[in-house]
Short mmCIF file of C-alpha atoms and ligand atoms in Angstrom, two decimals:
data_model
loop_
_atom_site.label_atom_id
_atom_site.label_comp_id
_atom_site.label_asym_id
_atom_site.label_seq_id
_atom_site.Cartn_x
_atom_site.Cartn_y
_atom_site.Cartn_z
CA MET U 356 10.89 -0.15 -12.26
CA ASN U 357 13.42 1.76 -10.16
CA ILE U 358 15.28 -1.00 -8.28
CA SER U 359 17.32 1.38 -6.14
CA LYS U 360 14.10 3.08 -4.92
CA ILE U 361 12.60 -0.34 -4.10
CA LYS U 362 15.75 -1.23 -2.18
CA GLU U 363 15.82 2.12 -0.38
CA GLN U 364 12.20 1.78 0.80
CA ALA U 365 12.73 -1.88 1.80
CA LEU U 366 15.75 -0.87 3.91
CA LYS U 367 13.56 1.67 5.65
CA TYR U 368 11.03 -1.08 6.46
CA LEU U 369 13.92 -3.17 7.80
CA GLY U 370 14.93 -0.36 10.16
CA TYR U 371 18.03 0.93 8.37
CA GLN U 372 18.64 4.65 8.52
CA GLY U 373 21.70 5.14 6.39
CA GLN U 374 24.08 2.88 8.31
CA SER U 375 26.24 0.46 6.34
CA ILE U 376 24.84 -2.97 5.49
CA ASP U 377 26.94 -6.06 6.22
CA ILE U 378 28.07 -8.18 3.27
CA GLN U 379 25.76 -11.10 4.06
CA THR U 380 22.66 -8.87 4.31
CA GLU U 381 23.62 -7.01 1.13
CA LYS U 382 23.94 -10.37 -0.64
CA LEU U 383 20.51 -11.48 0.57
CA ILE U 384 18.93 -8.16 -0.43
CA ASN U 385 20.35 -8.45 -3.94
CA GLU U 386 19.22 -12.08 -4.15
CA CYS U 387 15.67 -11.08 -3.17
CA LEU U 388 15.66 -8.20 -5.65
CA ASP U 389 16.76 -10.61 -8.38
CA GLU U 390 14.12 -13.19 -7.46
CA ILE U 391 11.09 -10.99 -6.86
CA ASN U 392 10.39 -10.52 -10.57
CA GLN U 393 9.97 -14.27 -10.96
CA ILE U 394 7.78 -14.90 -7.91
CA ALA U 395 5.65 -11.77 -7.74
CA HIS U 396 2.88 -11.42 -10.30
CA PHE U 397 1.39 -7.96 -9.99
CA LYS U 398 -2.33 -7.91 -10.66
CA VAL U 399 -4.51 -4.86 -10.43
CA VAL U 400 -8.14 -3.82 -10.78
CA TYR U 401 -9.57 -0.32 -10.54
CA GLN U 402 -12.73 1.68 -11.14
CA ARG U 403 -13.54 5.37 -11.24
CA TYR U 404 -16.59 6.51 -9.22
CA PRO U 405 -18.36 9.80 -8.56
CA LEU U 406 -18.06 11.00 -4.98
CA ASN U 407 -21.03 12.36 -3.03
CA HIS U 408 -20.48 14.85 -0.20
CA HIS U 409 -22.53 15.64 2.95
CA PRO U 410 -22.44 12.80 3.85
CA LEU U 411 -19.32 11.57 2.06
CA ARG U 412 -20.29 8.52 0.07
CA LEU U 413 -18.88 6.42 -2.73
CA HIS U 414 -21.51 4.33 -4.49
CA HIS U 415 -23.40 2.80 -1.54
CA ILE U 416 -20.36 2.98 0.80
CA SER U 417 -20.12 5.56 3.56
CA LEU U 418 -16.77 7.38 3.74
CA GLU U 419 -17.79 9.57 6.66
CA TYR U 420 -14.40 9.59 8.38
CA ASP U 421 -12.59 12.81 9.27
CA ASP U 422 -9.43 11.78 7.40
CA LEU U 423 -11.35 11.13 4.19
CA ILE U 424 -13.64 14.15 4.54
CA THR U 425 -10.53 16.36 4.78
CA LEU U 426 -8.57 14.57 2.04
CA PHE U 427 -11.42 14.50 -0.47
CA GLN U 428 -13.06 17.85 0.34
CA ASP U 429 -12.49 19.23 -3.17
CA CYS U 430 -12.74 15.95 -5.09
CA HIS U 431 -15.79 14.93 -7.08
CA GLU U 432 -14.47 11.62 -8.33
CA VAL U 433 -12.28 8.90 -6.91
CA ILE U 434 -10.44 5.88 -8.18
CA VAL U 435 -10.66 2.75 -6.07
CA ILE U 436 -7.73 0.46 -6.77
CA GLY U 437 -6.92 -3.05 -5.59
CA CYS U 438 -3.67 -4.87 -6.30
CA THR U 439 -1.69 -7.89 -5.22
CA LEU U 440 1.59 -9.73 -5.76
CA GLY U 441 -0.43 -12.95 -6.05
CA VAL U 442 -0.49 -16.41 -4.50
CA ALA U 443 2.91 -17.57 -5.79
CA PHE U 444 4.60 -14.87 -3.73
CA GLU U 445 2.51 -15.88 -0.70
CA ARG U 446 3.54 -19.54 -1.07
CA THR U 447 7.21 -18.62 -1.47
CA MET U 448 7.06 -16.52 1.69
CA LYS U 449 5.53 -19.39 3.68
CA LYS U 450 8.34 -21.71 2.56
CA LEU U 451 11.02 -19.10 3.21
CA TYR U 452 9.81 -18.53 6.78
CA LEU U 453 10.33 -22.26 7.43
CA ILE U 454 13.82 -22.52 5.97
CA ASN U 455 15.46 -19.08 6.15
CA MET U 456 13.94 -16.54 8.52
CA THR U 457 16.47 -13.81 7.70
CA LYS U 458 15.84 -14.03 3.96
CA ALA U 459 12.07 -14.21 4.60
CA THR U 460 12.19 -10.95 6.59
CA ILE U 461 14.14 -9.25 3.80
CA MET U 462 11.87 -10.63 1.07
CA ASP U 463 8.82 -9.46 3.04
CA ALA U 464 10.18 -5.88 3.13
CA ILE U 465 11.14 -5.99 -0.54
CA GLY U 466 7.68 -7.38 -1.37
CA SER U 467 6.00 -4.41 0.35
CA SER U 468 8.23 -1.94 -1.40
CA TYR U 469 7.83 -3.71 -4.78
CA LEU U 470 4.03 -3.74 -4.49
CA GLU U 471 3.96 0.00 -3.77
CA ALA U 472 6.31 0.70 -6.68
CA CYS U 473 4.18 -1.41 -9.08
CA CYS U 474 1.02 0.36 -7.94
CA ASP U 475 2.65 3.82 -8.21
CA GLU U 476 3.83 3.03 -11.75
CA TYR U 477 0.42 1.70 -12.77
CA GLU U 478 -1.36 4.75 -11.38
CA LYS U 479 0.81 6.99 -13.57
CA THR U 480 -0.64 5.24 -16.63
CA ILE U 481 -4.28 5.70 -15.61
CA ILE U 482 -4.32 9.08 -13.81
CA LYS U 483 -3.33 12.19 -15.72
CA GLU U 484 -5.15 14.81 -13.63
CA LYS U 485 -4.51 16.27 -10.17
CA ARG U 486 -4.87 13.63 -7.50
CA THR U 487 -4.49 12.85 -3.84
CA PHE U 488 -2.21 10.20 -2.44
CA ARG U 489 -3.55 6.64 -2.29
CA PHE U 490 -5.38 6.28 1.01
CA CYS U 491 -5.56 2.71 2.31
CA PRO U 492 -8.03 1.65 5.06
CA GLY U 493 -6.24 1.16 8.37
CA TYR U 494 -4.38 4.46 7.99
CA GLY U 495 -5.48 7.33 10.23
CA ARG U 496 -8.78 6.58 11.89
CA VAL U 497 -10.31 4.79 8.93
CA PRO U 498 -11.09 1.19 9.91
CA LEU U 499 -9.70 -1.83 8.12
CA SER U 500 -13.29 -3.05 7.75
CA LEU U 501 -13.64 -0.62 4.81
CA ASN U 502 -11.38 -3.03 2.90
CA ARG U 503 -14.24 -5.52 2.72
CA GLU U 504 -16.70 -3.07 1.19
CA LEU U 505 -14.15 -1.78 -1.33
CA ALA U 506 -13.07 -5.31 -2.29
CA GLN U 507 -16.71 -6.26 -2.92
CA LEU U 508 -17.25 -3.11 -4.96
CA LEU U 509 -14.31 -3.96 -7.25
CA ASP U 510 -15.04 -7.69 -7.15
CA CYS U 511 -11.38 -8.20 -6.26
CA SER U 512 -11.83 -11.91 -5.65
CA LYS U 513 -12.95 -12.52 -9.22
CA HIS U 514 -10.56 -10.13 -10.97
CA ILE U 515 -7.28 -10.49 -9.06
CA GLY U 516 -7.85 -13.31 -6.54
CA LEU U 517 -7.76 -10.93 -3.57
CA THR U 518 -10.02 -11.84 -0.64
CA ILE U 519 -10.67 -10.39 2.82
CA GLN U 520 -10.06 -12.46 5.93
CA ASN U 521 -12.31 -12.45 9.01
CA ASN U 522 -10.00 -9.90 10.67
CA ASP U 523 -10.40 -7.57 7.63
CA LEU U 524 -6.80 -8.13 6.49
CA LEU U 525 -6.10 -8.91 2.85
CA LEU U 526 -5.18 -12.28 1.39
CA PRO U 527 -2.67 -12.72 -0.25
CA GLN U 528 -0.96 -10.60 2.40
CA LYS U 529 1.06 -8.59 -0.12
CA SER U 530 -2.00 -6.81 -1.42
CA MET U 531 -3.37 -3.32 -1.14
CA ILE U 532 -6.71 -1.55 -1.57
CA GLY U 533 -6.74 2.22 -1.78
CA ILE U 534 -8.84 5.24 -2.70
CA ILE U 535 -7.42 8.15 -4.71
CA GLY U 536 -9.26 11.46 -4.89
CA LEU U 537 -9.29 13.19 -8.29
CA GLY U 538 -9.21 16.92 -9.04
CA GLN U 539 -7.20 17.95 -6.00
CA ASP U 540 -3.42 18.02 -5.71
CA LYS U 541 -2.72 16.44 -2.33
CA THR U 542 0.02 13.94 -2.93
CA LYS U 543 1.90 14.54 0.33
CA LYS U 544 1.09 12.21 3.20
CA SER U 545 1.53 13.25 6.80
CA CYS U 546 1.51 11.57 10.20
CA HIS U 547 -1.06 14.01 11.51
CA HIS U 548 -3.97 11.59 11.90
CA CYS U 549 -2.08 8.30 12.09
CA LYS U 550 -3.13 6.00 14.93
CA GLN U 551 0.46 4.83 15.36
CA ILE U 552 1.96 8.25 15.97
CA GLU U 553 2.58 7.60 19.71
CA HIS U 554 4.53 4.38 19.17
CA CYS U 555 5.71 4.70 15.58
CA GLN U 556 9.08 2.99 15.02
CA PHE U 557 9.70 5.00 11.83
CA ARG U 558 9.35 8.29 13.69
CA LYS U 559 11.56 7.05 16.54
CA ARG U 560 14.27 6.50 13.92
CA GLY U 561 13.64 9.94 12.39
CA GLN U 562 12.03 8.34 9.33
CA ARG U 563 8.56 8.20 7.82
CA CYS U 564 6.79 5.16 6.34
CA TYR U 565 5.94 7.19 3.22
CA LYS U 566 8.07 9.02 0.68
CA THR U 567 8.94 12.51 1.86
CA ASN U 568 10.36 13.89 -1.38
S1 LIG M 1575 5.52 7.43 9.81
FE1 LIG M 1575 4.49 6.36 11.52
S2 LIG M 1575 3.09 7.88 12.41
FE2 LIG M 1575 3.69 8.59 10.35
S3 LIG M 1575 2.07 7.80 8.98
FE3 LIG M 1575 3.76 6.29 8.96
S4 LIG M 1575 3.19 4.80 10.55
FE4 LIG M 1575 1.95 6.64 10.92
#
């Protein structure tokens, strides 16, 4: 696991854009990086499925959204992946928010970055062919409600303890469900279809929420 990459991405989530970090914040960041290995328990489940086009469909689930039609236009298979940092991380965050809001905010950003890094590393072990980036519902114009159908398909509740709340968000909160197209090299994300483009804080700071290199 590349700790400096996790730190770099977490700093981006915290709104840093290269400016120096004060000693107290640096200390808290390093503390969180030291502790995350003990409190986060990465769990993952995935399945490979054939993809049907016209209309775009995965198993019994419709994927007829412009973003996905474009992303998967030359893919005939996908991997659906679900992962989480688990309930211990969730409990720790709840406690931290009560006793140390600053550390909780930093741990939250490090948790997001750590989850992405764990998932990226895991994907390298299971995907050897050309692939698209991992597309998560809620990005672009693809509704969060797709999370529910994908979680049921993978039986995330049984395998990794990941459930979907009434508002279609994931629980534990540091969890992710994504779809990866296979057979097409499209690993670069863009802001083109993102719903947040008008008000995006990353873009206002000259950054992007995703890796650009
Ligand atoms: S940088 Fe902002 S506009 Fe671009 S994809 Fe991320 S959230 Fe959306």
